PDB file of C-alpha atoms and ligand atoms in Angstrom:
ATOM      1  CA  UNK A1288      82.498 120.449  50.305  1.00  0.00           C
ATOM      2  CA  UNK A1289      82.795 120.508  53.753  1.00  0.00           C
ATOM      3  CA  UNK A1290      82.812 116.631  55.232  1.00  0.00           C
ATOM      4  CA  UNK A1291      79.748 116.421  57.785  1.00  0.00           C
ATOM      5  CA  UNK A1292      79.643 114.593  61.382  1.00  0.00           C
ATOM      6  CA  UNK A1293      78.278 111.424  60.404  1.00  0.00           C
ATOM      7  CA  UNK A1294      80.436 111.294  56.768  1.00  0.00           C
ATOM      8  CA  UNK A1295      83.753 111.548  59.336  1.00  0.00           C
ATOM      9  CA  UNK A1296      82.185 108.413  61.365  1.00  0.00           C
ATOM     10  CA  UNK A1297      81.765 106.156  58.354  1.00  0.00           C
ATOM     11  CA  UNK A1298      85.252 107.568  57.543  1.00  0.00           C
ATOM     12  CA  UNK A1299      86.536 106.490  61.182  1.00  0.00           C
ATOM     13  CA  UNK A1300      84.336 103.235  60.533  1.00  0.00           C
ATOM     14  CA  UNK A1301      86.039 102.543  57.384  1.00  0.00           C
ATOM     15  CA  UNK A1302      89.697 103.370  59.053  1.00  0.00           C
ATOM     16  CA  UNK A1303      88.928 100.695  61.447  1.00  0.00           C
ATOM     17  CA  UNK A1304      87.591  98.663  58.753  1.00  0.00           C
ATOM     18  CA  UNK A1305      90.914  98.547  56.565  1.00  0.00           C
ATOM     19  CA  UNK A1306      92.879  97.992  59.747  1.00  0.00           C
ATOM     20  CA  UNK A1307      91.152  95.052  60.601  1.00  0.00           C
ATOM     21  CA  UNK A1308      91.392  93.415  56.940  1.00  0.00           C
ATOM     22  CA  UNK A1309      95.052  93.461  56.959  1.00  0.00           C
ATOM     23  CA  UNK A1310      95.542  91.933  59.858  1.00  0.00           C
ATOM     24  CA  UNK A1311      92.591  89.409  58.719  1.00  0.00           C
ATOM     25  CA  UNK A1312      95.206  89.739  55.536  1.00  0.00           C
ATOM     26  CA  UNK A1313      98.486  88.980  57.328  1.00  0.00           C
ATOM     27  CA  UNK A1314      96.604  86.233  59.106  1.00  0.00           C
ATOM     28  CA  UNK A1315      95.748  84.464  56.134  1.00  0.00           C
ATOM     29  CA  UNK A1316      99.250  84.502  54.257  1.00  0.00           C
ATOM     30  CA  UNK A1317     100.519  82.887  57.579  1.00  0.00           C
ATOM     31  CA  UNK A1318      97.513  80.543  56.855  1.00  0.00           C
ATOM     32  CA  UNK A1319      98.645  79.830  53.629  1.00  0.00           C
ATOM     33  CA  UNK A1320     102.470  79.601  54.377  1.00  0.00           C
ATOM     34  CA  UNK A1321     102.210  76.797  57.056  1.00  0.00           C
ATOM     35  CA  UNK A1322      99.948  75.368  54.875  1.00  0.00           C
ATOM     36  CA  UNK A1323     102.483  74.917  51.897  1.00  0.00           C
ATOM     37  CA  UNK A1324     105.491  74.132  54.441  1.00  0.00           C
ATOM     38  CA  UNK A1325     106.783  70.856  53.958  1.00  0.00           C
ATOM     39  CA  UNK A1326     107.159  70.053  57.848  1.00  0.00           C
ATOM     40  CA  UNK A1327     108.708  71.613  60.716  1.00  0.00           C
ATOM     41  CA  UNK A1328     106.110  70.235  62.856  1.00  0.00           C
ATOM     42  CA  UNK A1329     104.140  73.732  62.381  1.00  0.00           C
ATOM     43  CA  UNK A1330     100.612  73.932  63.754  1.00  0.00           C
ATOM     44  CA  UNK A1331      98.285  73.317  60.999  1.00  0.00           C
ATOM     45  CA  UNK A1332      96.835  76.573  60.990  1.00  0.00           C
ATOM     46  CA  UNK A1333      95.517  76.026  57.301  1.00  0.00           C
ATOM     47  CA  UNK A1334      93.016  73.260  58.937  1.00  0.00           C
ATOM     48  CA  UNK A1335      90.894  76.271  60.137  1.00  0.00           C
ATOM     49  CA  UNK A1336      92.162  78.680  57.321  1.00  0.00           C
ATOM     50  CA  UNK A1337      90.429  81.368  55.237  1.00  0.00           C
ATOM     51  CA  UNK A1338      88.962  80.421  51.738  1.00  0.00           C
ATOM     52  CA  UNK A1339      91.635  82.048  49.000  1.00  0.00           C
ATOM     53  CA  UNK A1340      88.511  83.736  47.495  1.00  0.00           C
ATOM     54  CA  UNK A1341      87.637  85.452  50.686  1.00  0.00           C
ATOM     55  CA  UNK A1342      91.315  85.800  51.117  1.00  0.00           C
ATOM     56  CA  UNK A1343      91.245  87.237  47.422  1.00  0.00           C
ATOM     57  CA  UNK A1344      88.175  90.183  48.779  1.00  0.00           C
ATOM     58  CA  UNK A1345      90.540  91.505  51.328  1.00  0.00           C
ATOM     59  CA  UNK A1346      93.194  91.906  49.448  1.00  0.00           C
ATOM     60  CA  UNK A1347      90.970  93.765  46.782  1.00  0.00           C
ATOM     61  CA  UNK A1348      89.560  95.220  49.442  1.00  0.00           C
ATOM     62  CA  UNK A1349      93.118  97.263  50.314  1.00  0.00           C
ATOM     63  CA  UNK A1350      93.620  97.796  47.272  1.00  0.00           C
ATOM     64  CA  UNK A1351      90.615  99.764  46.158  1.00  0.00           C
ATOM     65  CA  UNK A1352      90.896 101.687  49.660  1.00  0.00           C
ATOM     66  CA  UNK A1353      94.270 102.762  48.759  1.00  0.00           C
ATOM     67  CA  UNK A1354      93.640 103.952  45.341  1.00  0.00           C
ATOM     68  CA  UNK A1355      90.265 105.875  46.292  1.00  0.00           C
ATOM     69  CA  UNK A1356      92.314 107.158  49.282  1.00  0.00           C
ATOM     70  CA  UNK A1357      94.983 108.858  46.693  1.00  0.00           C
ATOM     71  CA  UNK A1358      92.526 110.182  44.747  1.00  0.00           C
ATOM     72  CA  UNK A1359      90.640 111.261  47.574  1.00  0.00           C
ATOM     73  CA  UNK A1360      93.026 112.759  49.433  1.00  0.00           C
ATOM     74  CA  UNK A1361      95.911 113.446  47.316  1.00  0.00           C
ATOM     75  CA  UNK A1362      94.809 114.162  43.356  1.00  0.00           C
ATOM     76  CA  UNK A1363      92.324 115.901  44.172  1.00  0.00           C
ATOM     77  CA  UNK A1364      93.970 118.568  46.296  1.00  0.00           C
ATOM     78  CA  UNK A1365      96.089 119.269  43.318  1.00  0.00           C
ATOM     79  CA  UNK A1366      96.127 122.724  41.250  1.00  0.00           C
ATOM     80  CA  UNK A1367      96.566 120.418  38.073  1.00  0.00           C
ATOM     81  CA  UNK A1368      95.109 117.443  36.707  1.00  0.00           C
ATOM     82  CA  UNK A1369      97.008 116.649  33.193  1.00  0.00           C
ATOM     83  CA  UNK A1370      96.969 120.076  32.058  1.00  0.00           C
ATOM     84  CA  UNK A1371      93.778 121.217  33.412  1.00  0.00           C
ATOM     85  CA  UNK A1372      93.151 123.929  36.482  1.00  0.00           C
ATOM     86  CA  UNK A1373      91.539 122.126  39.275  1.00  0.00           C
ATOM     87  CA  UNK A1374      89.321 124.388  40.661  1.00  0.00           C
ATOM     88  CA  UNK A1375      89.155 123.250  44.152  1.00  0.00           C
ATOM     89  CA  UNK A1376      92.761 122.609  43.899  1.00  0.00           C
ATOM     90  CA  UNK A1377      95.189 123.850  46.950  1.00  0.00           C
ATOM     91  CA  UNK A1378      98.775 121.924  46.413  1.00  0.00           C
ATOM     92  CA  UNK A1379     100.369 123.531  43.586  1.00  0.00           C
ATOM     93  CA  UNK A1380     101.854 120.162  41.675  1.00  0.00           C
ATOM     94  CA  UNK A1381     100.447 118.490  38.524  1.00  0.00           C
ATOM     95  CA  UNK A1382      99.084 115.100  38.674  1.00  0.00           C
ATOM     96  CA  UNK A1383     100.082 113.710  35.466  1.00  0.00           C
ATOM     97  CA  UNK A1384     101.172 110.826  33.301  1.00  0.00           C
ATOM     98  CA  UNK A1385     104.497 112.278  32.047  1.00  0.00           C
ATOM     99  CA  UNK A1386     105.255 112.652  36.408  1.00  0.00           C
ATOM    100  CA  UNK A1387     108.594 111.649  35.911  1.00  0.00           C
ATOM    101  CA  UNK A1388     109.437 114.149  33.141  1.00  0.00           C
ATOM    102  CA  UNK A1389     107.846 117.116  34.418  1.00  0.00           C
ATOM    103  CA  UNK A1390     108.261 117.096  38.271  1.00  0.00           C
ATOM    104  CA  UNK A1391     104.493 116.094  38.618  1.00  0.00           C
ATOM    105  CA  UNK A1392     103.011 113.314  40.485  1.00  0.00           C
ATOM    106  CA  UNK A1393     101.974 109.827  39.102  1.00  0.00           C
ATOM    107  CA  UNK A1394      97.949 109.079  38.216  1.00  0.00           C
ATOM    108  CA  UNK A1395      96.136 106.683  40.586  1.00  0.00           C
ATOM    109  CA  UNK A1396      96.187 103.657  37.951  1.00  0.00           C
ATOM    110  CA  UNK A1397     100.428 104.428  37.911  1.00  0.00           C
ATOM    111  CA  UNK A1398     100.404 104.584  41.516  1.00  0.00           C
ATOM    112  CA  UNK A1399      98.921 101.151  41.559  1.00  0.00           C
ATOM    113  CA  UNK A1400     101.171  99.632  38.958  1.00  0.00           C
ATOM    114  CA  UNK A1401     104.048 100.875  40.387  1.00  0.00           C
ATOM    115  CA  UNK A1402     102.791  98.668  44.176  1.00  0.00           C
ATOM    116  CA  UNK A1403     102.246  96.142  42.303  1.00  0.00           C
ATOM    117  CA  UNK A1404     105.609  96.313  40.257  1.00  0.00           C
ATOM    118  CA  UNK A1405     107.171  96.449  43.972  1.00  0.00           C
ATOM    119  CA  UNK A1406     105.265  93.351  46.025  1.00  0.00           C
ATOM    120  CA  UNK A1407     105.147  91.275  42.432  1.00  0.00           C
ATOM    121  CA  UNK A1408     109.130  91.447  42.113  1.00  0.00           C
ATOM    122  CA  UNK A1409     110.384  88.471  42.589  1.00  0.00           C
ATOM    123  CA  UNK A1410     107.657  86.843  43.735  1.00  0.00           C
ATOM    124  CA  UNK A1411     105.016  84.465  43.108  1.00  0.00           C
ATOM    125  CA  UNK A1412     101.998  86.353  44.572  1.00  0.00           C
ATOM    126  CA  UNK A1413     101.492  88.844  41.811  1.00  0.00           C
ATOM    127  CA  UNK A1414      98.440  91.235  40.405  1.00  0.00           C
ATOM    128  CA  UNK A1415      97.834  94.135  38.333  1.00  0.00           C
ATOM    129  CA  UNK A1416      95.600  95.634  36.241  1.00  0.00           C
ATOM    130  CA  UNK A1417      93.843  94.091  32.814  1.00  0.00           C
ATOM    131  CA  UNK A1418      91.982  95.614  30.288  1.00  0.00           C
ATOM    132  CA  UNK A1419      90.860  94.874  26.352  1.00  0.00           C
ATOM    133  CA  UNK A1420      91.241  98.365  25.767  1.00  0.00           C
ATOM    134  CA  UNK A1421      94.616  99.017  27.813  1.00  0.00           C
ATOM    135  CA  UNK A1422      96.700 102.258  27.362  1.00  0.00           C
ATOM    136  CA  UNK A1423      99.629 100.844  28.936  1.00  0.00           C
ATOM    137  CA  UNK A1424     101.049  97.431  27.518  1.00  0.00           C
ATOM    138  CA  UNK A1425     101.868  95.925  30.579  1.00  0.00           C
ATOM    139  CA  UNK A1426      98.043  95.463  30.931  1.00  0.00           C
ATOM    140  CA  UNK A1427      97.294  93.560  28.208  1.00  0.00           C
ATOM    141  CA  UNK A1428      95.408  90.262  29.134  1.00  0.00           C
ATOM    142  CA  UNK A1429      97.513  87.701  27.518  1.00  0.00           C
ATOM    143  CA  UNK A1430      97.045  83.821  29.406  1.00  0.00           C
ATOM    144  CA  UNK A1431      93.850  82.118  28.063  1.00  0.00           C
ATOM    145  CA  UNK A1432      92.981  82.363  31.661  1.00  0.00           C
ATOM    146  CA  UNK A1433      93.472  86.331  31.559  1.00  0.00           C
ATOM    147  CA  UNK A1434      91.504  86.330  28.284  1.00  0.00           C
ATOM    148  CA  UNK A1435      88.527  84.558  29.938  1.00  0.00           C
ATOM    149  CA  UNK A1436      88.276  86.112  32.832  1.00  0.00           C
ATOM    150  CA  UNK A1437      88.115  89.521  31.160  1.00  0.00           C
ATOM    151  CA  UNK A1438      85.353  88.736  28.925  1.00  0.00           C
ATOM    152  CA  UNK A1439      83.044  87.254  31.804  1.00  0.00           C
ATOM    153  CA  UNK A1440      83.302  90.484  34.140  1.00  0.00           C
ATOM    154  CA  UNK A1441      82.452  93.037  30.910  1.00  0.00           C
ATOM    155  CA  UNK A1442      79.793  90.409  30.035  1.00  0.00           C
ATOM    156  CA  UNK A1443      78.414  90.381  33.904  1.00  0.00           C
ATOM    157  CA  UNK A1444      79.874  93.266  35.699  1.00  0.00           C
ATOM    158  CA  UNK A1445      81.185  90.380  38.560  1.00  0.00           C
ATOM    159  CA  UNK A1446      84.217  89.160  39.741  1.00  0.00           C
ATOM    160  CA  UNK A1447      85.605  86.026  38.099  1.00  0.00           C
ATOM    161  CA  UNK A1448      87.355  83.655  40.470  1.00  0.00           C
ATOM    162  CA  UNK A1449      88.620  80.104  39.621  1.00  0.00           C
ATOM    163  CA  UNK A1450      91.852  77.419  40.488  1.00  0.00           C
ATOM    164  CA  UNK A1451      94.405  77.698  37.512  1.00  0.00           C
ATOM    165  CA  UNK A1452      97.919  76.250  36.906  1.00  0.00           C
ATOM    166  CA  UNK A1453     100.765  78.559  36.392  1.00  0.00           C
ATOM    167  CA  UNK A1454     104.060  76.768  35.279  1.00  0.00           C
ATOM    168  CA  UNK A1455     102.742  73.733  36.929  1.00  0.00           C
ATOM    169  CA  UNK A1456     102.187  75.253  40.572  1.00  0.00           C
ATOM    170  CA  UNK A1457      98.594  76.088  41.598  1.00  0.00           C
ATOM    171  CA  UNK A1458      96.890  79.100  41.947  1.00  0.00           C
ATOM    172  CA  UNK A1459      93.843  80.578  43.073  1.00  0.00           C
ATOM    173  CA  UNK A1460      93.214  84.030  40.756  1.00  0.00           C
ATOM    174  CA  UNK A1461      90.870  86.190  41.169  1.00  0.00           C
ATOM    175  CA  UNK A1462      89.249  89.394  38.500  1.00  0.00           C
ATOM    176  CA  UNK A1463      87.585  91.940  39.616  1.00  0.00           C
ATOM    177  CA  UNK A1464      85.670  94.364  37.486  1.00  0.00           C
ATOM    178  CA  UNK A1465      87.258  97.931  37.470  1.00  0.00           C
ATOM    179  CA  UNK A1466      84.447 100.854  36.144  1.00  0.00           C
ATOM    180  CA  UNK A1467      83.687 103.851  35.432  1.00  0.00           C
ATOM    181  CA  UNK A1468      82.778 105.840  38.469  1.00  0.00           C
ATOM    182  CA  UNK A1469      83.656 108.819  37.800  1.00  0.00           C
ATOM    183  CA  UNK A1470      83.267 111.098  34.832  1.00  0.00           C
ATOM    184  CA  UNK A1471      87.255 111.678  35.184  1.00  0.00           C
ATOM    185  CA  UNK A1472      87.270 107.986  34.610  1.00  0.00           C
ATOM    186  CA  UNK A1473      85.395 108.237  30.839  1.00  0.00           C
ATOM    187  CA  UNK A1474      86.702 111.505  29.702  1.00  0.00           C
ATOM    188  CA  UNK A1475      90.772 110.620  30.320  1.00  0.00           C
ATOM    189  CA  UNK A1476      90.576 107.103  28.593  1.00  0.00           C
ATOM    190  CA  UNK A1477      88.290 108.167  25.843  1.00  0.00           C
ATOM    191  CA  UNK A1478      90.563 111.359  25.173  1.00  0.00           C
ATOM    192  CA  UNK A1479      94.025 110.000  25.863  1.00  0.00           C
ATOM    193  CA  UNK A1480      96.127 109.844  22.123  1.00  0.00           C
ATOM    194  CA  UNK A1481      97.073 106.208  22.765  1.00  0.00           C
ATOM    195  CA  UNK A1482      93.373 105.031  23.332  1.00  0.00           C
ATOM    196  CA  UNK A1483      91.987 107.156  19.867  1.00  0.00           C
ATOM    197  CA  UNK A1484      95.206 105.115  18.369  1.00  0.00           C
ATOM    198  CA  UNK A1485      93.977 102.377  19.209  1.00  0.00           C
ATOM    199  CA  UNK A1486      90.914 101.787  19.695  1.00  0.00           C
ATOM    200  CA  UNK A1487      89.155 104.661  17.833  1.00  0.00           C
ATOM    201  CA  UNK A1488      85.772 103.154  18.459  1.00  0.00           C
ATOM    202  CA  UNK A1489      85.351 102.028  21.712  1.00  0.00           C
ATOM    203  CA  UNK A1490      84.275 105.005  23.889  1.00  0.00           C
ATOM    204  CA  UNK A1491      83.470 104.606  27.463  1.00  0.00           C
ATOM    205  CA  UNK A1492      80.559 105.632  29.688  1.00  0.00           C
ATOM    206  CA  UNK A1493      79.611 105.886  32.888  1.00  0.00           C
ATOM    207  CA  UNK A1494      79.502 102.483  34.661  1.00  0.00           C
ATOM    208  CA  UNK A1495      81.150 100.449  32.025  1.00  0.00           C
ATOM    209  CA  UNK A1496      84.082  97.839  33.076  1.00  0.00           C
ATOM    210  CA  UNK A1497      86.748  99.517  31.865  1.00  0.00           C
ATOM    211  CA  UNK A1498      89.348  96.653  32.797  1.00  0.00           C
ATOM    212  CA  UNK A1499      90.059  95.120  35.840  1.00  0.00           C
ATOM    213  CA  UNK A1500      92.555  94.274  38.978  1.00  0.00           C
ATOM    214  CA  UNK A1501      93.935  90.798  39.014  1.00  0.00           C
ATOM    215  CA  UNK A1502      95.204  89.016  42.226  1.00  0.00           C
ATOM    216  CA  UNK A1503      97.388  85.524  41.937  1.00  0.00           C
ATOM    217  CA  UNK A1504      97.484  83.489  45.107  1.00  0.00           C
ATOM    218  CA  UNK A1505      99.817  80.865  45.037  1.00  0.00           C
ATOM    219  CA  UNK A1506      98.643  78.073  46.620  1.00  0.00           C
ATOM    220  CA  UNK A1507     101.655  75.862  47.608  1.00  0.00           C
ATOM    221  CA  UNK A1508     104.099  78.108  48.545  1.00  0.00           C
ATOM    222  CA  UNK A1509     106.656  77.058  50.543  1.00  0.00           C
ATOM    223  CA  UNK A1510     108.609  79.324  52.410  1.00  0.00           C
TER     224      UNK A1510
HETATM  225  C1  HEC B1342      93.863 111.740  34.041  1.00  0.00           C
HETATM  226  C2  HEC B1342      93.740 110.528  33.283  1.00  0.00           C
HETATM  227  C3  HEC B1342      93.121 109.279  33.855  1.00  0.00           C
HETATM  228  C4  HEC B1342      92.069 109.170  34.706  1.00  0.00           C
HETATM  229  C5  HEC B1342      91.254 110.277  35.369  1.00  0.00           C
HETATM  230  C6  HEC B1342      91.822 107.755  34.889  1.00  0.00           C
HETATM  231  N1  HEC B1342      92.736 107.017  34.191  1.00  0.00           N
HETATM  232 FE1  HEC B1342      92.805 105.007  34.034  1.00  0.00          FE
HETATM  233  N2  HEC B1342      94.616 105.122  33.177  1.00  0.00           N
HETATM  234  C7  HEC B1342      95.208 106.291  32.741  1.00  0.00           C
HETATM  235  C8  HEC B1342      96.541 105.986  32.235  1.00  0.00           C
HETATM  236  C9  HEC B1342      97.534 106.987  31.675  1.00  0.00           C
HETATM  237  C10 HEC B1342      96.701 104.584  32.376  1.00  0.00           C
HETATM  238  C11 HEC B1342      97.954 103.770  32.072  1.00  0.00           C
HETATM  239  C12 HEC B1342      98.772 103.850  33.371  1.00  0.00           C
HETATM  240  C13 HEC B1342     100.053 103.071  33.347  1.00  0.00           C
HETATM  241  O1  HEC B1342     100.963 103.478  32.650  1.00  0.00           O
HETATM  242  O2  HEC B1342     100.153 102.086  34.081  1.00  0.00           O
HETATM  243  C14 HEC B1342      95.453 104.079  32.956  1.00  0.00           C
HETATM  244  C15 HEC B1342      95.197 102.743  33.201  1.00  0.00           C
HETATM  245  C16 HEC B1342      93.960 102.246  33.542  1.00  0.00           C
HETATM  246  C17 HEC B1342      93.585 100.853  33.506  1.00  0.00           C
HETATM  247  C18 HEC B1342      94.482  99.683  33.077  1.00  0.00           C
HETATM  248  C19 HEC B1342      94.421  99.493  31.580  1.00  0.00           C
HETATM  249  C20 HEC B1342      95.215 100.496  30.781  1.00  0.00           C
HETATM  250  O3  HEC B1342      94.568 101.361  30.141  1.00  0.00           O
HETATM  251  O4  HEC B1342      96.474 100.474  30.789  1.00  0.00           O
HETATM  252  C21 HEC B1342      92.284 100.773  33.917  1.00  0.00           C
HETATM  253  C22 HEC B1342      91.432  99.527  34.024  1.00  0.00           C
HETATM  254  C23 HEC B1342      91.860 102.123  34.233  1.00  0.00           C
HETATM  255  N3  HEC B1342      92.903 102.986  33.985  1.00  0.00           N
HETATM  256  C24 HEC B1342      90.617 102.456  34.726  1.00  0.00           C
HETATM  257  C25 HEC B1342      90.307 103.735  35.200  1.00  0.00           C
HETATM  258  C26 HEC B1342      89.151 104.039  36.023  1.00  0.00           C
HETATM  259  C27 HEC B1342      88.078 103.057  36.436  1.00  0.00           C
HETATM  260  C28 HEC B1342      89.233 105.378  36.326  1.00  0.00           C
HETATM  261  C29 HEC B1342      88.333 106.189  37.224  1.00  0.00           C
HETATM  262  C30 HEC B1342      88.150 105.710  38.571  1.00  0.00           C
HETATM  263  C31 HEC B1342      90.418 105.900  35.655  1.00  0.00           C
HETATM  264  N4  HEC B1342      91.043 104.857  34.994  1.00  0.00           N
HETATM  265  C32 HEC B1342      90.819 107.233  35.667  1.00  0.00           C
HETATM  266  C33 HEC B1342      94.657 107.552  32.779  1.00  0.00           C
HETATM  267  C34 HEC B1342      93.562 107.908  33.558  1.00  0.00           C
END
């Protein structure tokens, strides 16, 4: 499909848009820095600081951009698509789970986990995906917290944000609902050998929460 006029001035509206969220984004980790330094005389930018659940959106915010962005732009220029012809497809490399075996390139949800692998090393802002019905371990909600929060966004279809303690420091975490948009979505999950393993009766449709992406703002870092 050929993008029209107005489509490429949303897309130069959104451009601007992410730009403007990370900066709002490096802003607020300064915010929340000073905040948890112990002195130093720093400015108490915190006073007038961001809300960590508004904080929370723009970092969501990036993240979703990025990962529509790759599929976007990326997957679906691609001949192959686990095995399958693309039809539209002009870059002659398989997207596929197995990248690392066969030369291909990872899927969106390994793209993510591998960012998130990077900025959570070592550090105590984390986030990743969740689900109840996860393919890869890693994403298996396992803090009552984690548990919680992943039954109230399939029950509602919202994000669930609340204050927790994580070995005794506190956080502000935030889940938000990850669904089925696509058909791509519903027929990879519902086909894919581990998810028939496991859970041979839970078959997605369109719209369902499928999982979702969890952010972990510390609150009292400081350094
Ligand atoms: C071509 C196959 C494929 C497509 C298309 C796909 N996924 Fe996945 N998805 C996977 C695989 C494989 C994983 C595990 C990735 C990993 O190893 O981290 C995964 C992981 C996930 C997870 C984390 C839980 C888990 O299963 O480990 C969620 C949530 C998720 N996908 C949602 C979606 C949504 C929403 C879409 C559509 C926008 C989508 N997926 C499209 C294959 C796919």
């Amino acid at each position: 499909m050929r993008a029209n006029s107005s489509s490429n001035w949303f897309s130069r509206l959104k451009a601007k848009t992410i730009g403007m969220v990370s900066m709002a984004i490096a802003v607020c980790f300064l915010a929340v820095s000073c905040a948890g330094g112990s002195g130093g005389g720093s400015t108490p930018v915190a006073a007038a600081g961001i809300a960590p659940d508004i904080v929370a959106d723009y970092i969501h915010a990036v993240m979703e951009a990025d990962r529509t962005a790759y599929t976007k732009h990326v997957i679906n220029r691609l001949k192959t698509l686990e095995g399958k012809d693309k039809p539209d497809g002009v870059i002659d490399v398989e997207a596929t789970e197995s990248w690392q075996q066969t030369d291909g390139i990872p899927l969106p949800a390994q793209m993510f986990r591998l960012g998130s692998e990077i900025a959570s090393d070592g550090s105590p802002f984390t986030y990743q995906l969740l689900s109840s019905w996860y393919i890869n371990d890693n994403h298996e909600p396992r803090t009552e917290f984690e548990k919680t929060a992943i039954q109230s966004i399939v029950d509602t279809g919202e994000p669930y944000k609340e204050y927790q303690e994580v070995a005794g420091k506190p956080y502000f975490s935030a889940l938000y609902p990850d669904k089925a948009v696509a058909e791509a979505c519903v027929t990879c999950h519902n086909t894919h050998p581990t998810h028939l393993e496991r859970y041979p009766d839970k078959v997605f449709e369109m719209g369902d929460v499928m999982g979702g992406i969890i952010i972990n703002i510390p609150l009292d870092e400081a350094a």
